[in-house]
Every structure is written in C-alpha cells, then in structure tokens.
Coordinates of C-alpha atoms in Angstrom, one line a residue:
M1 CA 6.8 -36.2 -1.6
A2 CA 9.9 -34.5 -3.0
Q3 CA 13.6 -34.9 -2.9
Y4 CA 15.5 -32.5 -0.7
I5 CA 19.3 -31.8 -0.4
Y6 CA 20.5 -31.2 3.1
K7 CA 23.7 -30.4 5.0
A8 CA 24.0 -30.9 8.8
I9 CA 26.5 -31.0 11.6
T10 CA 26.6 -34.0 14.0
P11 CA 27.1 -33.7 17.8
T12 CA 30.7 -34.8 17.2
G13 CA 31.3 -31.9 14.8
E14 CA 31.3 -33.9 11.5
Q15 CA 29.5 -32.6 8.4
L16 CA 26.8 -34.6 6.7
E17 CA 25.5 -34.1 3.2
G18 CA 22.9 -36.0 1.3
Q19 CA 19.4 -36.3 -0.1
I20 CA 16.1 -37.2 1.7
E21 CA 12.5 -37.6 0.6
A22 CA 10.0 -35.5 2.5
G23 CA 6.9 -33.5 2.2
S24 CA 8.3 -30.1 3.2
E25 CA 11.5 -28.3 4.4
A26 CA 10.1 -28.3 7.9
E27 CA 9.8 -32.1 7.8
V28 CA 13.4 -32.5 6.6
I29 CA 14.7 -30.2 9.4
A30 CA 12.6 -32.2 11.9
K31 CA 14.1 -35.5 10.7
I32 CA 17.6 -34.1 11.0
Q33 CA 17.0 -32.8 14.5
E34 CA 15.4 -36.1 15.5
A35 CA 18.6 -37.8 14.5
G36 CA 20.4 -35.5 16.9
N37 CA 22.1 -33.4 14.3
I38 CA 22.1 -29.6 13.6
P39 CA 20.6 -28.7 10.2
V40 CA 22.5 -26.2 8.1
V41 CA 20.8 -26.4 4.7
A42 CA 17.6 -28.0 3.5
K43 CA 16.4 -27.2 0.0
E44 CA 14.1 -28.9 -2.5
M45 CA 16.0 -30.5 -5.4
K46 CA 14.7 -29.3 -8.7
A47 CA 15.8 -30.0 -12.3
G48 CA 19.3 -28.7 -12.9
F49 CA 19.7 -28.0 -9.2
S50 CA 22.7 -29.0 -7.2
L51 CA 24.1 -28.3 -3.8
E52 CA 27.1 -26.5 -5.3
S53 CA 24.9 -24.2 -7.5
M54 CA 22.6 -23.5 -4.5
M55 CA 25.6 -22.5 -2.3
A56 CA 27.1 -20.4 -5.1
S57 CA 24.0 -18.3 -5.5
R58 CA 24.6 -15.4 -3.2
K59 CA 22.5 -12.4 -2.4
K60 CA 24.1 -9.0 -2.8
V61 CA 23.8 -8.0 0.8
S62 CA 27.1 -6.8 2.3
Q63 CA 28.4 -7.9 5.7
K64 CA 28.1 -4.3 6.8
Q65 CA 24.4 -4.5 6.2
V66 CA 24.2 -7.9 8.0
G67 CA 25.8 -6.2 11.0
F68 CA 23.2 -3.4 10.8
F69 CA 20.4 -5.9 10.5
T70 CA 21.6 -7.9 13.5
E71 CA 22.0 -4.8 15.7
Q72 CA 18.5 -3.4 14.8
L73 CA 16.7 -6.8 15.2
A74 CA 18.4 -7.4 18.6
T75 CA 17.4 -3.9 19.8
L76 CA 13.8 -4.4 18.7
L77 CA 13.5 -7.9 20.3
N78 CA 15.1 -6.7 23.5
S79 CA 12.4 -4.0 23.8
G80 CA 9.8 -6.7 24.0
M81 CA 8.5 -6.5 20.4
P82 CA 7.5 -9.8 18.7
L83 CA 9.7 -11.2 16.0
D84 CA 7.4 -10.7 13.0
R85 CA 6.5 -7.2 14.2
S86 CA 10.2 -6.4 14.6
L87 CA 10.9 -7.6 11.1
S88 CA 8.0 -5.5 9.7
V89 CA 9.4 -2.4 11.5
M90 CA 12.8 -3.0 9.9
I91 CA 11.2 -3.2 6.5
D92 CA 9.5 0.1 7.0
L93 CA 12.6 1.8 8.3
S94 CA 15.0 0.4 5.7
D95 CA 16.3 2.7 2.9
D96 CA 18.3 0.0 1.1
E97 CA 16.3 -2.0 -1.5
R98 CA 18.4 -5.1 -1.2
L99 CA 18.2 -5.2 2.6
R100 CA 14.4 -4.6 2.5
I101 CA 13.8 -7.4 0.1
M102 CA 15.9 -9.8 2.2
V103 CA 14.0 -8.8 5.4
E104 CA 10.7 -9.2 3.6
Q105 CA 11.7 -12.8 2.6
I106 CA 12.7 -13.6 6.1
R107 CA 9.5 -12.2 7.6
D108 CA 7.3 -14.1 5.1
K109 CA 9.1 -17.3 6.0
V110 CA 8.6 -16.7 9.8
R111 CA 5.0 -15.8 9.3
G112 CA 4.6 -19.1 7.4
G113 CA 5.6 -21.1 10.5
G114 CA 9.4 -21.3 9.8
S115 CA 12.1 -20.5 12.3
L116 CA 14.3 -17.4 12.0
S117 CA 17.4 -19.6 11.5
D118 CA 15.8 -21.5 8.7
A119 CA 14.7 -18.2 7.0
M120 CA 18.3 -17.0 7.3
E121 CA 19.6 -20.2 5.7
D122 CA 17.4 -19.6 2.7
Q123 CA 19.4 -16.4 2.1
H124 CA 22.3 -18.5 0.8
G125 CA 25.7 -16.9 1.3
V126 CA 24.4 -13.9 3.3
F127 CA 24.4 -15.4 6.8
S128 CA 27.3 -17.7 7.7
T129 CA 27.0 -21.2 9.2
M130 CA 28.2 -19.8 12.5
Y131 CA 25.5 -17.1 12.4
S132 CA 22.6 -19.5 11.7
N133 CA 23.8 -22.0 14.2
M134 CA 23.9 -19.4 16.9
V135 CA 20.4 -18.1 16.0
R136 CA 19.1 -21.7 16.1
A137 CA 20.7 -22.2 19.6
G138 CA 19.2 -19.0 20.8
E139 CA 15.7 -20.0 19.5
M140 CA 16.0 -23.4 21.2
G141 CA 17.1 -21.9 24.5
G142 CA 14.6 -19.0 24.4
T143 CA 17.4 -16.4 24.4
L144 CA 17.2 -15.1 20.8
E145 CA 17.5 -11.4 21.7
K146 CA 20.7 -12.1 23.8
T147 CA 22.1 -14.3 21.1
L148 CA 21.6 -11.5 18.5
L149 CA 23.3 -9.0 20.8
R150 CA 26.3 -11.3 21.1
L151 CA 26.3 -11.7 17.3
S152 CA 26.2 -7.9 16.9
E153 CA 29.2 -7.5 19.2
Y154 CA 31.0 -10.3 17.4
L155 CA 30.5 -8.8 14.0
K156 CA 31.7 -5.4 15.3
S157 CA 34.8 -6.8 16.8
S158 CA 35.6 -8.9 13.7
K159 CA 35.1 -5.8 11.5
E160 CA 37.3 -3.7 13.7
L161 CA 40.1 -6.3 13.5
K162 CA 39.8 -6.6 9.8
D163 CA 39.7 -2.8 9.3
S164 CA 42.8 -2.3 11.5
V165 CA 44.8 -4.7 9.4
V166 CA 43.6 -3.2 6.1
S167 CA 44.2 0.4 7.3
A168 CA 47.7 -0.4 8.4
M169 CA 48.5 -1.8 4.9
I170 CA 47.1 1.1 2.9
Y171 CA 50.1 3.5 3.4
P172 CA 52.8 1.0 2.5
A173 CA 50.8 -0.2 -0.5
I174 CA 50.3 3.4 -1.8
L175 CA 54.0 4.1 -1.2
L176 CA 55.1 1.0 -3.1
F177 CA 52.6 1.6 -6.0
M178 CA 53.6 5.3 -6.4
S179 CA 57.3 4.6 -6.2
V180 CA 57.2 1.8 -8.8
G181 CA 54.9 3.8 -11.0
S182 CA 57.3 6.8 -10.8
L183 CA 60.2 4.6 -11.6
F184 CA 58.5 3.3 -14.8
I185 CA 57.6 6.9 -15.9
L186 CA 61.2 8.1 -15.4
L187 CA 62.6 5.2 -17.4
A188 CA 60.0 5.5 -20.2
K189 CA 59.8 9.3 -20.5
V190 CA 62.6 11.2 -18.7
V191 CA 65.7 9.1 -19.1
P192 CA 65.5 8.7 -23.0
Q193 CA 65.6 12.5 -23.3
F194 CA 69.1 12.5 -21.9
K195 CA 70.5 9.9 -24.2
P196 CA 71.1 12.2 -27.2
L197 CA 73.1 14.6 -25.0
F198 CA 75.6 11.8 -24.1
E199 CA 75.7 10.5 -27.7
D200 CA 76.6 14.0 -29.0
A201 CA 79.3 14.3 -26.3
E202 CA 80.9 11.1 -27.7
I203 CA 82.2 9.9 -24.4
D204 CA 82.5 6.4 -22.9
L205 CA 79.6 5.9 -20.5
P206 CA 80.0 4.1 -17.2
L207 CA 78.6 0.6 -17.1
L208 CA 75.8 1.7 -14.6
T209 CA 74.7 4.5 -16.9
Q210 CA 74.6 2.1 -19.9
A211 CA 72.5 -0.2 -17.8
V212 CA 70.0 2.6 -17.0
F213 CA 69.7 3.6 -20.7
A214 CA 69.2 -0.1 -21.6
G215 CA 66.5 -0.4 -19.0
A216 CA 64.8 2.7 -20.2
E217 CA 64.8 1.5 -23.8
L218 CA 63.4 -1.9 -22.7
V219 CA 60.6 -0.2 -20.7
Q220 CA 59.8 2.2 -23.5
S221 CA 59.7 -0.5 -26.3
Y222 CA 58.4 -3.5 -24.4
W223 CA 56.3 -2.1 -21.5
W224 CA 53.5 -4.5 -22.5
V225 CA 55.8 -7.5 -21.8
F226 CA 56.0 -6.4 -18.1
V227 CA 52.2 -6.2 -17.9
V228 CA 51.8 -9.6 -19.5
V229 CA 54.4 -11.2 -17.2
I230 CA 52.8 -9.7 -14.1
V231 CA 49.4 -10.8 -15.1
A232 CA 50.7 -14.3 -15.9
I233 CA 52.5 -14.6 -12.6
V234 CA 49.3 -13.6 -10.7
V235 CA 47.2 -16.1 -12.7
V236 CA 49.7 -18.9 -12.1
I237 CA 50.0 -18.2 -8.4
K238 CA 46.2 -18.2 -8.0
Q239 CA 45.9 -21.5 -9.8
Q240 CA 48.7 -23.0 -7.8
L241 CA 47.1 -21.9 -4.5
K242 CA 44.1 -24.1 -5.4
D243 CA 46.3 -27.1 -4.9
P244 CA 46.0 -28.0 -1.1
E245 CA 49.6 -29.3 -0.9
F246 CA 51.1 -26.1 -2.5
R247 CA 48.8 -23.9 -0.4
Y248 CA 49.9 -25.6 2.8
K249 CA 53.6 -25.1 1.9
V250 CA 53.0 -21.4 1.2
D251 CA 51.0 -20.9 4.4
S252 CA 53.8 -22.7 6.4
K253 CA 56.4 -20.4 5.0
M254 CA 54.2 -17.3 5.6
L255 CA 54.1 -18.3 9.3
K256 CA 57.9 -18.3 9.5
L257 CA 58.3 -14.8 8.1
P258 CA 59.6 -12.2 10.6
L259 CA 56.8 -10.1 11.9
F260 CA 54.4 -11.1 9.1
G261 CA 54.2 -14.7 10.5
E262 CA 53.6 -13.3 14.0
L263 CA 50.8 -11.0 12.7
I264 CA 49.1 -13.8 10.7
T265 CA 49.2 -16.1 13.8
R266 CA 47.7 -13.5 16.0
V267 CA 45.0 -12.4 13.6
E268 CA 43.9 -16.0 13.0
T269 CA 44.0 -16.8 16.7
A270 CA 41.8 -13.8 17.5
K271 CA 39.3 -14.8 14.9
F272 CA 39.2 -18.4 16.1
T273 CA 38.9 -17.7 19.8
R274 CA 36.2 -15.0 19.3
T275 CA 34.1 -17.3 17.0
L276 CA 34.4 -20.3 19.3
G277 CA 33.7 -18.2 22.4
T278 CA 30.7 -16.6 20.9
L279 CA 29.3 -20.0 19.8
A280 CA 30.0 -21.6 23.2
D281 CA 28.3 -18.7 25.0
S282 CA 25.2 -19.1 22.9
G283 CA 24.9 -22.8 23.8
V284 CA 26.4 -24.4 20.7
P285 CA 28.1 -27.7 21.6
L286 CA 31.9 -27.5 21.7
L287 CA 32.5 -30.0 18.9
S288 CA 30.0 -28.3 16.6
G289 CA 31.5 -25.0 17.5
L290 CA 35.0 -26.2 16.6
S291 CA 33.8 -27.4 13.2
V292 CA 32.3 -24.0 12.5
A293 CA 35.1 -21.9 14.0
K294 CA 37.7 -23.8 11.9
K295 CA 36.1 -22.4 8.8
V296 CA 37.0 -18.8 9.7
I297 CA 40.7 -19.7 9.6
N298 CA 42.4 -18.7 6.3
N299 CA 45.8 -20.2 7.0
T300 CA 45.7 -24.0 6.3
V301 CA 48.5 -24.8 8.7
L302 CA 46.5 -23.3 11.7
A303 CA 43.3 -24.8 10.3
K304 CA 44.9 -28.3 10.3
A305 CA 46.1 -27.8 13.8
I306 CA 42.6 -27.0 14.9
G307 CA 41.3 -30.0 13.0
N308 CA 43.8 -32.3 14.7
A309 CA 42.8 -30.9 18.1
T310 CA 39.1 -31.4 17.2
E311 CA 39.8 -35.1 16.6
K312 CA 41.5 -35.4 20.0
V313 CA 38.5 -33.6 21.7
K314 CA 36.2 -36.2 20.2
H315 CA 38.0 -38.9 22.1
G316 CA 37.8 -37.0 25.4
T317 CA 40.9 -34.9 25.5
P318 CA 40.4 -31.4 26.9
L319 CA 40.7 -28.7 24.2
S320 CA 43.7 -26.9 25.9
D321 CA 45.6 -30.2 26.0
A322 CA 44.7 -31.0 22.4
L323 CA 45.9 -27.6 21.2
A324 CA 49.1 -27.8 23.4
K325 CA 50.3 -30.7 21.1
E326 CA 50.0 -28.4 18.1
E327 CA 53.2 -26.3 17.7
S328 CA 51.6 -23.8 15.4
F329 CA 49.0 -22.7 17.9
P330 CA 50.1 -19.9 20.3
R331 CA 51.1 -21.0 23.9
L332 CA 49.4 -18.0 25.5
A333 CA 46.0 -19.0 24.0
Q334 CA 46.5 -22.6 25.2
Q335 CA 47.2 -21.4 28.7
L336 CA 44.1 -19.2 28.7
L337 CA 41.9 -22.0 27.5
S338 CA 43.4 -24.3 30.2
V339 CA 42.4 -21.8 32.9
G340 CA 38.9 -21.5 31.3
E341 CA 38.4 -25.3 31.4
E342 CA 39.6 -25.6 35.0
T343 CA 37.3 -22.8 36.2
G344 CA 34.3 -23.9 34.0
N345 CA 34.3 -20.5 32.1
L346 CA 35.7 -21.6 28.8
D347 CA 33.4 -19.4 26.7
E348 CA 34.4 -16.3 28.8
M349 CA 38.1 -17.2 28.6
L350 CA 37.9 -17.7 24.8
V351 CA 36.4 -14.2 24.4
R352 CA 39.1 -12.8 26.7
A353 CA 41.8 -14.5 24.6
S354 CA 40.4 -12.9 21.5
D355 CA 40.5 -9.5 23.2
T356 CA 44.1 -10.1 24.2
Y357 CA 45.1 -11.1 20.6
D358 CA 43.3 -8.1 19.2
G359 CA 45.6 -5.9 21.2
E360 CA 48.6 -8.0 20.2
V361 CA 47.6 -7.5 16.5
K362 CA 47.6 -3.7 16.9
N363 CA 51.0 -3.8 18.6
T364 CA 52.4 -6.0 15.9
I365 CA 51.1 -3.7 13.2
D366 CA 52.6 -0.7 14.8
R367 CA 56.0 -2.4 15.0
M368 CA 55.7 -3.5 11.4
L369 CA 54.9 -0.1 10.2
S370 CA 57.8 1.5 12.1
M371 CA 60.2 -0.9 10.3
L372 CA 58.4 -1.4 7.0
V373 CA 58.1 2.2 5.8
P374 CA 61.8 3.1 6.2
L375 CA 62.8 -0.3 4.6
L376 CA 60.6 0.4 1.6
V377 CA 62.1 3.9 1.2
L378 CA 65.6 2.5 1.3
A379 CA 64.9 -0.3 -1.1
L380 CA 63.2 1.9 -3.6
A381 CA 65.9 4.6 -3.4
A382 CA 68.5 1.9 -4.0

C-alpha cells in the first residue's frame, strides 16, 4: 500500500483534495468514482512530493500541438481504428519530438490498462481539467471519437477568438511603442543639438521651449531612471494583482471602461458559454461543468458572478434565473440560456450564445480600432 494524493469534483461541483492509501492509481480512481465523484488527479506521494509541485511541473507541449493531437486522434478513431493503434500511428507520423514523447507515454499508459483520460492527466499542465473531464465522459458514454471532435472544434474556436483579440491589439501597440520610442530619441539626441544655437543667439526662450530643453536634458542624463521607474511600476502592479481584493477592484473598474469593458465582458462570456456548452454536450453534469467552466474566466468579477449562480443552481434554481440576478452577466446570454432550458436544448443554446458573442467581440474590436488609432495619433502629436 502507498499514499496517493488526489483531486476530484463532486456531483454538486465542489472540489475535493486529499490523501488516500491504495495499491495503485487505478484503485484510487475506482474509489473516487465509487463515491460518486469525478477524479481529476491521482498520483503516488513520494519523498519531497506535494500536490503543488506536481501541478507546477508542466510539459513543454503547446496548446497548438494539443489541438493538432486532438484533431488527428479524433479522425483516426472516427475511421474505426482502435485507440492504441491510433496512438501508434500518431507516433509514427509525428515530426515533433516533444509531442511524440507525450503520445508514447499516453499509449503506454493505455496499453497498461489505464484509460485515456487518466493517461492525459498524467501529462500535468498539458491537458486542462475541462479536457480530461470531457474525455472521461466520452469514455463512459462510449462516444470518445465524437467527444474528441467536439474538443477539436472547441479548441479551434477558442484559438480564433484569442487570435482575433491579439491581432487587433498588435497595430495600436506597435504605434504606441514606435511613437514613444521616437519621442525619447528626439529628446535624447536631436533636441540637445539645437540648444547651442539658441544660447549663442542670447534671446529669451519661451516657457514651452525651456520645458522641452529641460525634458531633453533629463532624458539624456537620467534615462536609466525612467527604465527603473517603469520596471518598478510593473513589478508593484504584478504583486498587487496577487491580492484578491485589489484584483477584484481592478477587474471591476476594467468592466466599467468605455468599449474596453464591453469587450472584456463579451470575450469572457464567449469563453464561458462555449466551455459549458461543450461540456454539457459531452455528458458532463451541469454543476461539474460550471465548476470547470468558471476556471476559464480571467475577470474575477464575472467569475464571482458565475460562482454565485452555481451556488443557487445547487439549491434547485435554473441556471438562467441564477445568472439573471447577477448584474455583471450579460442579459442576452441570460435570455438565450432561458430559452435553452425551456426547450431542453441548453447545450445547443450555450454554443449558439458563444457564437453570438464571438461575432459581438469582432464588432467591438472593429469599433475600438476605428476610434483608438486616431485618438493615439492625436494624443502622441499633442
């Protein structure tokens, strides 16, 4: 017998952590499932081992490679090929060393009698809790290939949403960086060359001109002070954001910003509804799905709203009614969920809501860019 560390999710969506004595990982998982819970992590506890260190150890496989792995495996399984044979084919076809090693480890675990979801959980940090829960639900329902296809579509949609936001921010970021950089170069190198001309002319300089020369001298002599101050500000803000109360206040103010707040709300809503819809469509219970989907939300105000709604759902309140009491959650999403619950197609309506908000995100980004770029130009010119 050995000591094992485990993490699990209860049918009510709560997370469990603890230690258990068992003969193998399979026995630990069986005990967790017998108790009616969904196993997330089960690992033997060794000397110097802790749950935190285990979860911190991440494989260097990118999310892009995870998406490629998911799509390939779904295609092979859908063609009727057995799981271990599909994994062997992927090993032979893979050109990436890191991905090939990961697939080999998963295949060996499966051949040893373990499930695919357990093998994925052993790749700590590569596959999310949502991913492994969906795979486990697919294995239990005998629909693994369909589940992997849904996961592949989910990963593609999530990546497209993220890429659209990042791409939209690239041009304003470059414009701001180049403009500020040019301003520093002008003050440090160009402006000082004109100062002797004005001194030789022996004329009284306007206050604005004196300010420009003073700024140039400051940048030329103490440029390192600016660098230190910027680095210090970044470090202090990062430390402060670790404080939950401070982070909540910042996130609350971010949601109230014109356009930016609207964009954040729509991005987070799209992520939440797509994650929960994909989980529900794969057979994951609603409360467990809410606990997992909450983790994809970065804004703590919206995450708290979903947490409050989850507590109400535990006591029998419909999800749409629970979210309707949270002011930070968009009304359109609440109405779509209400229709889904009334028609018995909540999973389908959740995915439709995510598609709607994906489109809203793109429209908001277009409006932001149409206003942001001219404002940046005017501000920097001033």
